[in-house]
Short mmCIF file of C-alpha atoms in Angstrom, two decimals:
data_model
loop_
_atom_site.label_atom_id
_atom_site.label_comp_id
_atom_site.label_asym_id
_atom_site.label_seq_id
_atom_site.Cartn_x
_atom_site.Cartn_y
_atom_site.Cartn_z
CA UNK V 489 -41.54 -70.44 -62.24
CA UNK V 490 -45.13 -70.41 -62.94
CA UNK V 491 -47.64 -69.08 -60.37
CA UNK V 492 -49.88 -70.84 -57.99
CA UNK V 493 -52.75 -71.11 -59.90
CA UNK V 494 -55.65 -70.14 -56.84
CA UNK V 495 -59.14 -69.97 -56.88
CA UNK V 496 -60.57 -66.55 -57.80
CA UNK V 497 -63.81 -65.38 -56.69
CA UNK V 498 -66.49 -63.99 -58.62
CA UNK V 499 -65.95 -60.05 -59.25
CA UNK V 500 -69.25 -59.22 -58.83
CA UNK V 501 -68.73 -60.74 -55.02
CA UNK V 502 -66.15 -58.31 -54.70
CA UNK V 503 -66.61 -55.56 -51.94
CA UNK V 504 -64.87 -53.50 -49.40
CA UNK V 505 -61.98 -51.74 -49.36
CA UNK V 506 -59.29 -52.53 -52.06
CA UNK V 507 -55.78 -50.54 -51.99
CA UNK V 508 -54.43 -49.83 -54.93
CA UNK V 509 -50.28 -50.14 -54.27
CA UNK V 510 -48.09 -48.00 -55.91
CA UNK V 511 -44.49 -49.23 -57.66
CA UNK V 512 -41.63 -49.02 -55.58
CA UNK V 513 -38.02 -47.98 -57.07
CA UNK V 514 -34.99 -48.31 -55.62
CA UNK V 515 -32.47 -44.91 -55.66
CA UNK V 516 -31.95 -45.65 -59.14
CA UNK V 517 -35.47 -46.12 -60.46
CA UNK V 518 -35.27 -49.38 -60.61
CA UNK V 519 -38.02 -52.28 -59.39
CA UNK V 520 -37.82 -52.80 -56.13
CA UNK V 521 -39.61 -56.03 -55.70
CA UNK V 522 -38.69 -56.47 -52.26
CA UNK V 523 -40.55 -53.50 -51.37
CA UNK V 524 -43.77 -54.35 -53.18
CA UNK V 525 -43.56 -57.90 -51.07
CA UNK V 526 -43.54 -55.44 -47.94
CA UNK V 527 -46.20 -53.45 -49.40
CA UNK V 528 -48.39 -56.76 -49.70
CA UNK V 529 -47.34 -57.96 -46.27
CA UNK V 530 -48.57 -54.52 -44.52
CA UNK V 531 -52.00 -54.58 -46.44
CA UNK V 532 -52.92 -57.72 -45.41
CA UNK V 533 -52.21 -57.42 -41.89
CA UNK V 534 -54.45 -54.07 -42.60
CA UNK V 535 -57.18 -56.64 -43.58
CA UNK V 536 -57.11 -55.46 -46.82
CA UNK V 537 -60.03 -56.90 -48.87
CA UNK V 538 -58.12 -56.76 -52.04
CA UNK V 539 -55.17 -55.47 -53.76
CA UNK V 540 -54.68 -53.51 -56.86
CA UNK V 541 -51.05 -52.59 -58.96
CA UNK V 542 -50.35 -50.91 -62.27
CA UNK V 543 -52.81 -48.49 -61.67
CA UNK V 544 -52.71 -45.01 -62.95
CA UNK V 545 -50.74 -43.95 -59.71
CA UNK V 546 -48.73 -47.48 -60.01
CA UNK V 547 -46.60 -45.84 -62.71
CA UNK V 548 -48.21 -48.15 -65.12
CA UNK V 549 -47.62 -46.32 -68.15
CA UNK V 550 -43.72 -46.07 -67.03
CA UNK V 551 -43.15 -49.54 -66.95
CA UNK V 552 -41.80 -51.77 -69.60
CA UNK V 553 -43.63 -54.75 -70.18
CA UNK V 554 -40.68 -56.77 -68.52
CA UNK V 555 -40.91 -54.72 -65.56
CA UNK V 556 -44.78 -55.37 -65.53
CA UNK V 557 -44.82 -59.18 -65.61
CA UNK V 558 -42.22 -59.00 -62.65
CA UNK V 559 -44.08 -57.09 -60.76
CA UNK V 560 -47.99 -58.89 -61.35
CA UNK V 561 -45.54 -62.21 -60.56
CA UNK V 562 -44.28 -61.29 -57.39
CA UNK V 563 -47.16 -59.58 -56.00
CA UNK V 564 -49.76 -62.61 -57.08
CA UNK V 565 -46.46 -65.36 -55.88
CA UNK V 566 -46.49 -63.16 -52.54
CA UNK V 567 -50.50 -62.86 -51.66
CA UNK V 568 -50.33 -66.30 -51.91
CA UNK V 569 -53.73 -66.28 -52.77
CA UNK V 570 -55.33 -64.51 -49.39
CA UNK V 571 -56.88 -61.59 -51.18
CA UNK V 572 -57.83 -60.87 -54.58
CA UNK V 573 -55.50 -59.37 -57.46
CA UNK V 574 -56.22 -56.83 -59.83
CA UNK V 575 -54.27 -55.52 -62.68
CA UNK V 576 -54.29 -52.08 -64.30
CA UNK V 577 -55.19 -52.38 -68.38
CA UNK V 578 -54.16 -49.07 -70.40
CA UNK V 579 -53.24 -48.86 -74.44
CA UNK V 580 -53.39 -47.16 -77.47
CA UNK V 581 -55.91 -49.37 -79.00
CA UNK V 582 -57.92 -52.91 -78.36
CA UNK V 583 -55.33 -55.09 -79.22
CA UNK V 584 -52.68 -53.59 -77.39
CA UNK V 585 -55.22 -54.10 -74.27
CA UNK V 586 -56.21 -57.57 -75.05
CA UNK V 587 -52.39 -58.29 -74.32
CA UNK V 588 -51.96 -57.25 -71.27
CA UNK V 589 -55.28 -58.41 -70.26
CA UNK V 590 -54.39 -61.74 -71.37
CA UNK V 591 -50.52 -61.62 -69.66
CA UNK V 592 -52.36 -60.55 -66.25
CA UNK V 593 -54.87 -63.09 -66.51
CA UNK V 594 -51.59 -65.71 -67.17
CA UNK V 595 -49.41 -64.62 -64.56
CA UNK V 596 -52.66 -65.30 -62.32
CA UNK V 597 -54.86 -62.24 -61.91
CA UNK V 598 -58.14 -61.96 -60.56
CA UNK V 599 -59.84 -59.07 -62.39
CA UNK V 600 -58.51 -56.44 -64.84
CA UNK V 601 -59.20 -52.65 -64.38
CA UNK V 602 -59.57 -50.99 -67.68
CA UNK V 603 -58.95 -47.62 -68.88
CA UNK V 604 -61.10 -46.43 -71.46
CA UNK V 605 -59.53 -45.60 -75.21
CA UNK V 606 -59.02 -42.09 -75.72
CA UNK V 607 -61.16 -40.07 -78.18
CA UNK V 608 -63.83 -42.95 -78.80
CA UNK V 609 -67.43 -42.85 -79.38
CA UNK V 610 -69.98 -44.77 -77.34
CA UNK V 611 -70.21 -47.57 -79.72
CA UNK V 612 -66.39 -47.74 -80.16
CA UNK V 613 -66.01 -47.72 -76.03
CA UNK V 614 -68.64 -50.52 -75.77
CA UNK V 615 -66.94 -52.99 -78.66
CA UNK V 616 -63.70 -51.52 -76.79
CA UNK V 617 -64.96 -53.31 -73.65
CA UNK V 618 -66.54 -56.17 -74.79
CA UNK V 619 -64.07 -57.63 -76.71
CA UNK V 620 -61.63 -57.33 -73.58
CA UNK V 621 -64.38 -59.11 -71.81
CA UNK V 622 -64.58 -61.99 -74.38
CA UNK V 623 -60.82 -62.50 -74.36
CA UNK V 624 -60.36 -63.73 -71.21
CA UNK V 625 -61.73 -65.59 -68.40
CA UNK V 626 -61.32 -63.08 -65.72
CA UNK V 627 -63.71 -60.21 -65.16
CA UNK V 628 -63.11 -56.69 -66.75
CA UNK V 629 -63.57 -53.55 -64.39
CA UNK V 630 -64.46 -50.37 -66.11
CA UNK V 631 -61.91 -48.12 -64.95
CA UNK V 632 -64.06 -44.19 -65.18
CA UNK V 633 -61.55 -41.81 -64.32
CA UNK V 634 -61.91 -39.00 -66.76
CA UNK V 635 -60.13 -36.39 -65.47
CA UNK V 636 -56.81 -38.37 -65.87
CA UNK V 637 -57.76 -40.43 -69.42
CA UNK V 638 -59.82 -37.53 -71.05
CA UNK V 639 -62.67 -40.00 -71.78
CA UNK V 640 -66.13 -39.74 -70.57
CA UNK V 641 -67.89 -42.78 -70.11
CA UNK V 642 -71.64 -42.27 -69.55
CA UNK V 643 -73.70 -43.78 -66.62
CA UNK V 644 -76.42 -44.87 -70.21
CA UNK V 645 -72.81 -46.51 -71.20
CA UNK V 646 -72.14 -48.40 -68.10
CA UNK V 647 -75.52 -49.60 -68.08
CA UNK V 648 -75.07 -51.19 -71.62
CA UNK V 649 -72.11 -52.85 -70.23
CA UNK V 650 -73.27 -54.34 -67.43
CA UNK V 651 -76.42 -55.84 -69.25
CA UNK V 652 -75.20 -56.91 -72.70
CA UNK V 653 -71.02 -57.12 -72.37
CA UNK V 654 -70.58 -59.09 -69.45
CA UNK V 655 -69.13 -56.30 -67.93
CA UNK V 656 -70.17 -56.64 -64.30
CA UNK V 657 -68.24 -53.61 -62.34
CA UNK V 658 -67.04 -50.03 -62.65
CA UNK V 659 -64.52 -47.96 -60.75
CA UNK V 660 -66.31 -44.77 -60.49
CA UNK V 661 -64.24 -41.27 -60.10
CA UNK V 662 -66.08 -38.83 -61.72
CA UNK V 663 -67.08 -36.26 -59.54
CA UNK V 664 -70.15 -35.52 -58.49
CA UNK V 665 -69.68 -38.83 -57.97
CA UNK V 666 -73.14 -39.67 -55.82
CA UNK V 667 -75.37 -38.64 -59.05
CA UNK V 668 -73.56 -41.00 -60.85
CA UNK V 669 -73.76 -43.46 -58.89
CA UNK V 670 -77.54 -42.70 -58.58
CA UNK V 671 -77.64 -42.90 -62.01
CA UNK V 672 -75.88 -46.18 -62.98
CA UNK V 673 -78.14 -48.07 -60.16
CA UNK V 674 -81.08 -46.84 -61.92
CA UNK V 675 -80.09 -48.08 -65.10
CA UNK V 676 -77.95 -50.72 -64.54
CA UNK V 677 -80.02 -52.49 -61.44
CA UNK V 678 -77.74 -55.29 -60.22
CA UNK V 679 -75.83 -55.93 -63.65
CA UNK V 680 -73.35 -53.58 -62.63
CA UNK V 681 -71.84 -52.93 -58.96
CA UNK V 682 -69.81 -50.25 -57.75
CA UNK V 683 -66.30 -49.17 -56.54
CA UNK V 684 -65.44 -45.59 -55.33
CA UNK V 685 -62.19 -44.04 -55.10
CA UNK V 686 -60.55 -40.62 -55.52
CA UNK V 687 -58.48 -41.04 -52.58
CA UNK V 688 -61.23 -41.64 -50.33
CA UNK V 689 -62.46 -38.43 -50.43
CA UNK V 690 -66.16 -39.16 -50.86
CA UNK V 691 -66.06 -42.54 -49.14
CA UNK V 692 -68.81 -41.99 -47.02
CA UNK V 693 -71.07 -40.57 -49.65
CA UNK V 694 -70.57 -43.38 -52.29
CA UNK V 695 -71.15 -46.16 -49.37
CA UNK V 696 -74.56 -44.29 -48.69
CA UNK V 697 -76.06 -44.05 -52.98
CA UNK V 698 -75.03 -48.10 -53.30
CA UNK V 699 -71.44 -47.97 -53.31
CA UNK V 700 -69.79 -51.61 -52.26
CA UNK V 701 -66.15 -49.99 -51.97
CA UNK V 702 -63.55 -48.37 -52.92
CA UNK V 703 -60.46 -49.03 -54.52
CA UNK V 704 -57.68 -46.16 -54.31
CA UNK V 705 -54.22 -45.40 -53.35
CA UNK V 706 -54.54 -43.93 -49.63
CA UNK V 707 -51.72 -44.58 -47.33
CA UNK V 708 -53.66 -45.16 -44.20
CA UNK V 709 -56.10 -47.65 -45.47
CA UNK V 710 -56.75 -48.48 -41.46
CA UNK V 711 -58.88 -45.47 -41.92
CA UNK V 712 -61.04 -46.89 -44.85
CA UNK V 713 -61.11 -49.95 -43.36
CA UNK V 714 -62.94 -48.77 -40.28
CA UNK V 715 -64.52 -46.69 -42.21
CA UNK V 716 -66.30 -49.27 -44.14
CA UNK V 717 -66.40 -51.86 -41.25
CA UNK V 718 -68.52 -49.56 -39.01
CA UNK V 719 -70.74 -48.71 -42.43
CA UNK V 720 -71.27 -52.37 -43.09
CA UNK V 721 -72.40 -53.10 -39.81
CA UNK V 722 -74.81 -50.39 -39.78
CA UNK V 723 -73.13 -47.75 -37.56
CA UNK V 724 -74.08 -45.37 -39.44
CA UNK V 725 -73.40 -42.47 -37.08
CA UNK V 726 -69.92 -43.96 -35.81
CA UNK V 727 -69.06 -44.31 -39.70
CA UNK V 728 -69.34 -40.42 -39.82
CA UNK V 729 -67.83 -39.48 -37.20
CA UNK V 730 -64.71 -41.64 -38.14
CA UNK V 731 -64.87 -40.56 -41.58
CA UNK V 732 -65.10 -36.32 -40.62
CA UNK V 733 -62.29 -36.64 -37.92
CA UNK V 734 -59.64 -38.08 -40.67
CA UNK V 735 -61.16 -36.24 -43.55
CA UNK V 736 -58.16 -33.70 -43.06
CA UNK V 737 -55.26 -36.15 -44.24
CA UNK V 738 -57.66 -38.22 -46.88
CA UNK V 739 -57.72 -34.29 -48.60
CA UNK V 740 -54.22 -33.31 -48.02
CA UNK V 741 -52.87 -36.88 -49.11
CA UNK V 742 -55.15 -36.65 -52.49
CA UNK V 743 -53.80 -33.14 -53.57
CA UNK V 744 -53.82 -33.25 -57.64
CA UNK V 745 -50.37 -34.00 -59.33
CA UNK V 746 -48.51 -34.67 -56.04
CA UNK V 747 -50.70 -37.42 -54.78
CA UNK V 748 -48.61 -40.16 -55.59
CA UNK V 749 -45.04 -38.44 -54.42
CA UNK V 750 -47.87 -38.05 -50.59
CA UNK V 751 -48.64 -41.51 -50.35
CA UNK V 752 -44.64 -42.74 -51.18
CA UNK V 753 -43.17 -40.78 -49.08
CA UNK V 754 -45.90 -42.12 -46.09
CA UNK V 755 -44.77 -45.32 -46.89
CA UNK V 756 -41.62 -44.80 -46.62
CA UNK V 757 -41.59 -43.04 -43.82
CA UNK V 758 -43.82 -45.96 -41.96
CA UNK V 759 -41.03 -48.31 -42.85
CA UNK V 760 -43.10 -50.43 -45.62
CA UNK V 761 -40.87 -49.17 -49.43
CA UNK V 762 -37.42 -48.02 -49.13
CA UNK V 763 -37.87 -44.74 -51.45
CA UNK V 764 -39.90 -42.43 -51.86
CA UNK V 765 -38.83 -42.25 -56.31
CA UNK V 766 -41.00 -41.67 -58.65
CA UNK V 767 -39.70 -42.30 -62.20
CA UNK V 768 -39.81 -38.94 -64.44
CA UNK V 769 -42.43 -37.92 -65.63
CA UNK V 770 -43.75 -36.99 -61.98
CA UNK V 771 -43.90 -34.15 -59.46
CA UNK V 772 -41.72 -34.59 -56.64
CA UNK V 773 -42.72 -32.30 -53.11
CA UNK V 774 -40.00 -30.30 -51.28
CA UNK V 775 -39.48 -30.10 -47.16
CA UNK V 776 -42.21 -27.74 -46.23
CA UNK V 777 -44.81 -30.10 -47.91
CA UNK V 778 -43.29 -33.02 -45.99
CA UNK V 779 -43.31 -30.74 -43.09
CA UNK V 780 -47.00 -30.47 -43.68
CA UNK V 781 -48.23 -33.44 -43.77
CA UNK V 782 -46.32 -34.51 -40.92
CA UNK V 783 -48.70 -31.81 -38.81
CA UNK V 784 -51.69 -33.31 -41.13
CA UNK V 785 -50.55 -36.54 -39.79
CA UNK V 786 -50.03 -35.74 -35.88
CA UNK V 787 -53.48 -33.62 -35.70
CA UNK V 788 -55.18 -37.05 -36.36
CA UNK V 789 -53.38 -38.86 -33.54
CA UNK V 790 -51.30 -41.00 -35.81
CA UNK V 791 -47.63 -40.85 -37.14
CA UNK V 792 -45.58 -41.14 -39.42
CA UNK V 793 -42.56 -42.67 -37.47
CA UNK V 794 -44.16 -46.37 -36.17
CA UNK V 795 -44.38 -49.38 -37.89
CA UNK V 796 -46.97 -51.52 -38.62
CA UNK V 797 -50.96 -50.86 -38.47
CA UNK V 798 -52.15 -48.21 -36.31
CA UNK V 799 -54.74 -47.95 -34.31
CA UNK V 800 -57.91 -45.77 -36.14
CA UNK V 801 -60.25 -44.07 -32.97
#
């Protein structure tokens, strides 16, 4: 059955704070689809502002392409059109990219995040982009993340992008991320906008050099969401103090190479996926981590034992 096609707003409209969901296996690392529709169901009660999957931390690159159309169809089929979609874009080379660009954009996406190629020049990156940018309808998201692809993508580069590719948003993660940001606004102007993410751990910072969000994996995104409410409405201070009282967990939860087995095993334990798998290649943690971030967890007043949203002070 084909999707509901649904109106998709303008990328460059997009803001807030946009989870990016991981893939949830069954005991036998297999899709577990009825776990993703519980994943969707909890962000948007969150008030979610938009949804991401196949992601670096969605196990993108573990997927077959089967298992990746079932997955963009029954997340897109279960939003029902409430928030907007993105889809994760990663290959070997432009063509390869253009597919699954142009499957996402099928199956009814609202944006594509792309990784960069690896090993490319400047002018290779920016035909790299534009072409995915001509290909389809949908707007292309520069996906910066260069400790994880090995590609640097200059702020000069973004710039370009923004002004003469059509390219009208990056997701920004490489630290320091606020002279970046800095950076890219002075070059770009308003041809490019930006999303934060790296867990959340500079969240505050990239709202206050321009940032208009963040898009990352974090298992409490009640936090962000206050977070970003408070910074919205100018509460500066409040934004702050919210942001240094659950800085603890946003650190622990976005520890390199087991920050994806963190954030399944919180949403498990809340209730929301039914395993905590993650398909091999992937680091798994043992009790006394668990036991850890349970005491992470508690310290902040929350827990890891009720269902449903909690309640961010």
């Amino acid at each position: 059955m084909s999707p509901q096609r649904i109106m998709r707003p303008r990328t460059l409209e997009a803001k807030g704070v946009y989870t990016i969901c991981p893939t949830p296996f069954d005991g036998n690392g297999d899709l577990d689809l009825d776990s993703s529709r519980r994943l969707v169901d909890f962000q948007l009660e969150a008030g979610i502002h938009g949804l991401a999957i196949l992601g670096f931390l969605g196990e993108a690159h573990k997927l077959s392409g089967f298992e990746r159309r079932r997955l963009i169809e029954t997340v897109v089929s279960h939003a029902r059109g409430k928030v907007p979609i993105w889809v994760g874009v990663r290959a070997l080379g432009t063509e390869g990219a253009i597919e699954q660009a142009q499957i996402a954009e099928g199956l009814g996406a609202n944006a594509i995040f792309a990784a960069p190629l690896d090993n490319c020049s400047e002018d290779a990156l920016f035909d790299y982009y534009s072409k995915l940018a001509q290909s389809i309808k949908i707007p292309v998201v520069i996906h910066d993340f260069p400790d994880s692809f090995g590609t640097e993508i200059r702020a000069e580069l973004v710039a370009r992008l923004g002004k003469d590719a059509n390219v009208p948003m990056i997701k920004m993660e490489e630290p320091p991320v606020g002279p970046k940001i800095s950076r890219i606004q002075e070059l770009a102007g308003d041809s490019i906008k930006i999303f934060g993410g790296l867990g959340g751990v500079y969240f505050l910072e990239e709202l206050e050099r321009g940032a208009v969000g963040t898009m990352t994996g974090f298992a409490f995104p009640e936090i962000l969401l206050r977070i970003y409410t408070l910074f919205s409405e100018s509460k500066f201070d409040q934004a702050a103090q919210v942001f240094d009282r659950y800085c603890p967990l946003i650190r622990y939860e976005f520890q390199p190479k087991i920050g994806l087995a963190l954030r399944k095993y919180v949403y498990m334990k809340r209730g929301i996926i039914s395993t905590d798998t993650i398909r091999s290649p992937g680091k798994l943690i043992n009790d006394i981590t668990k036991q850890e971030l349970t005491r992470v967890v508690e310290r902040m007043g929350l827990s890891l034992n009720k269902r449903g949203v909690q309640k961010v002070i």
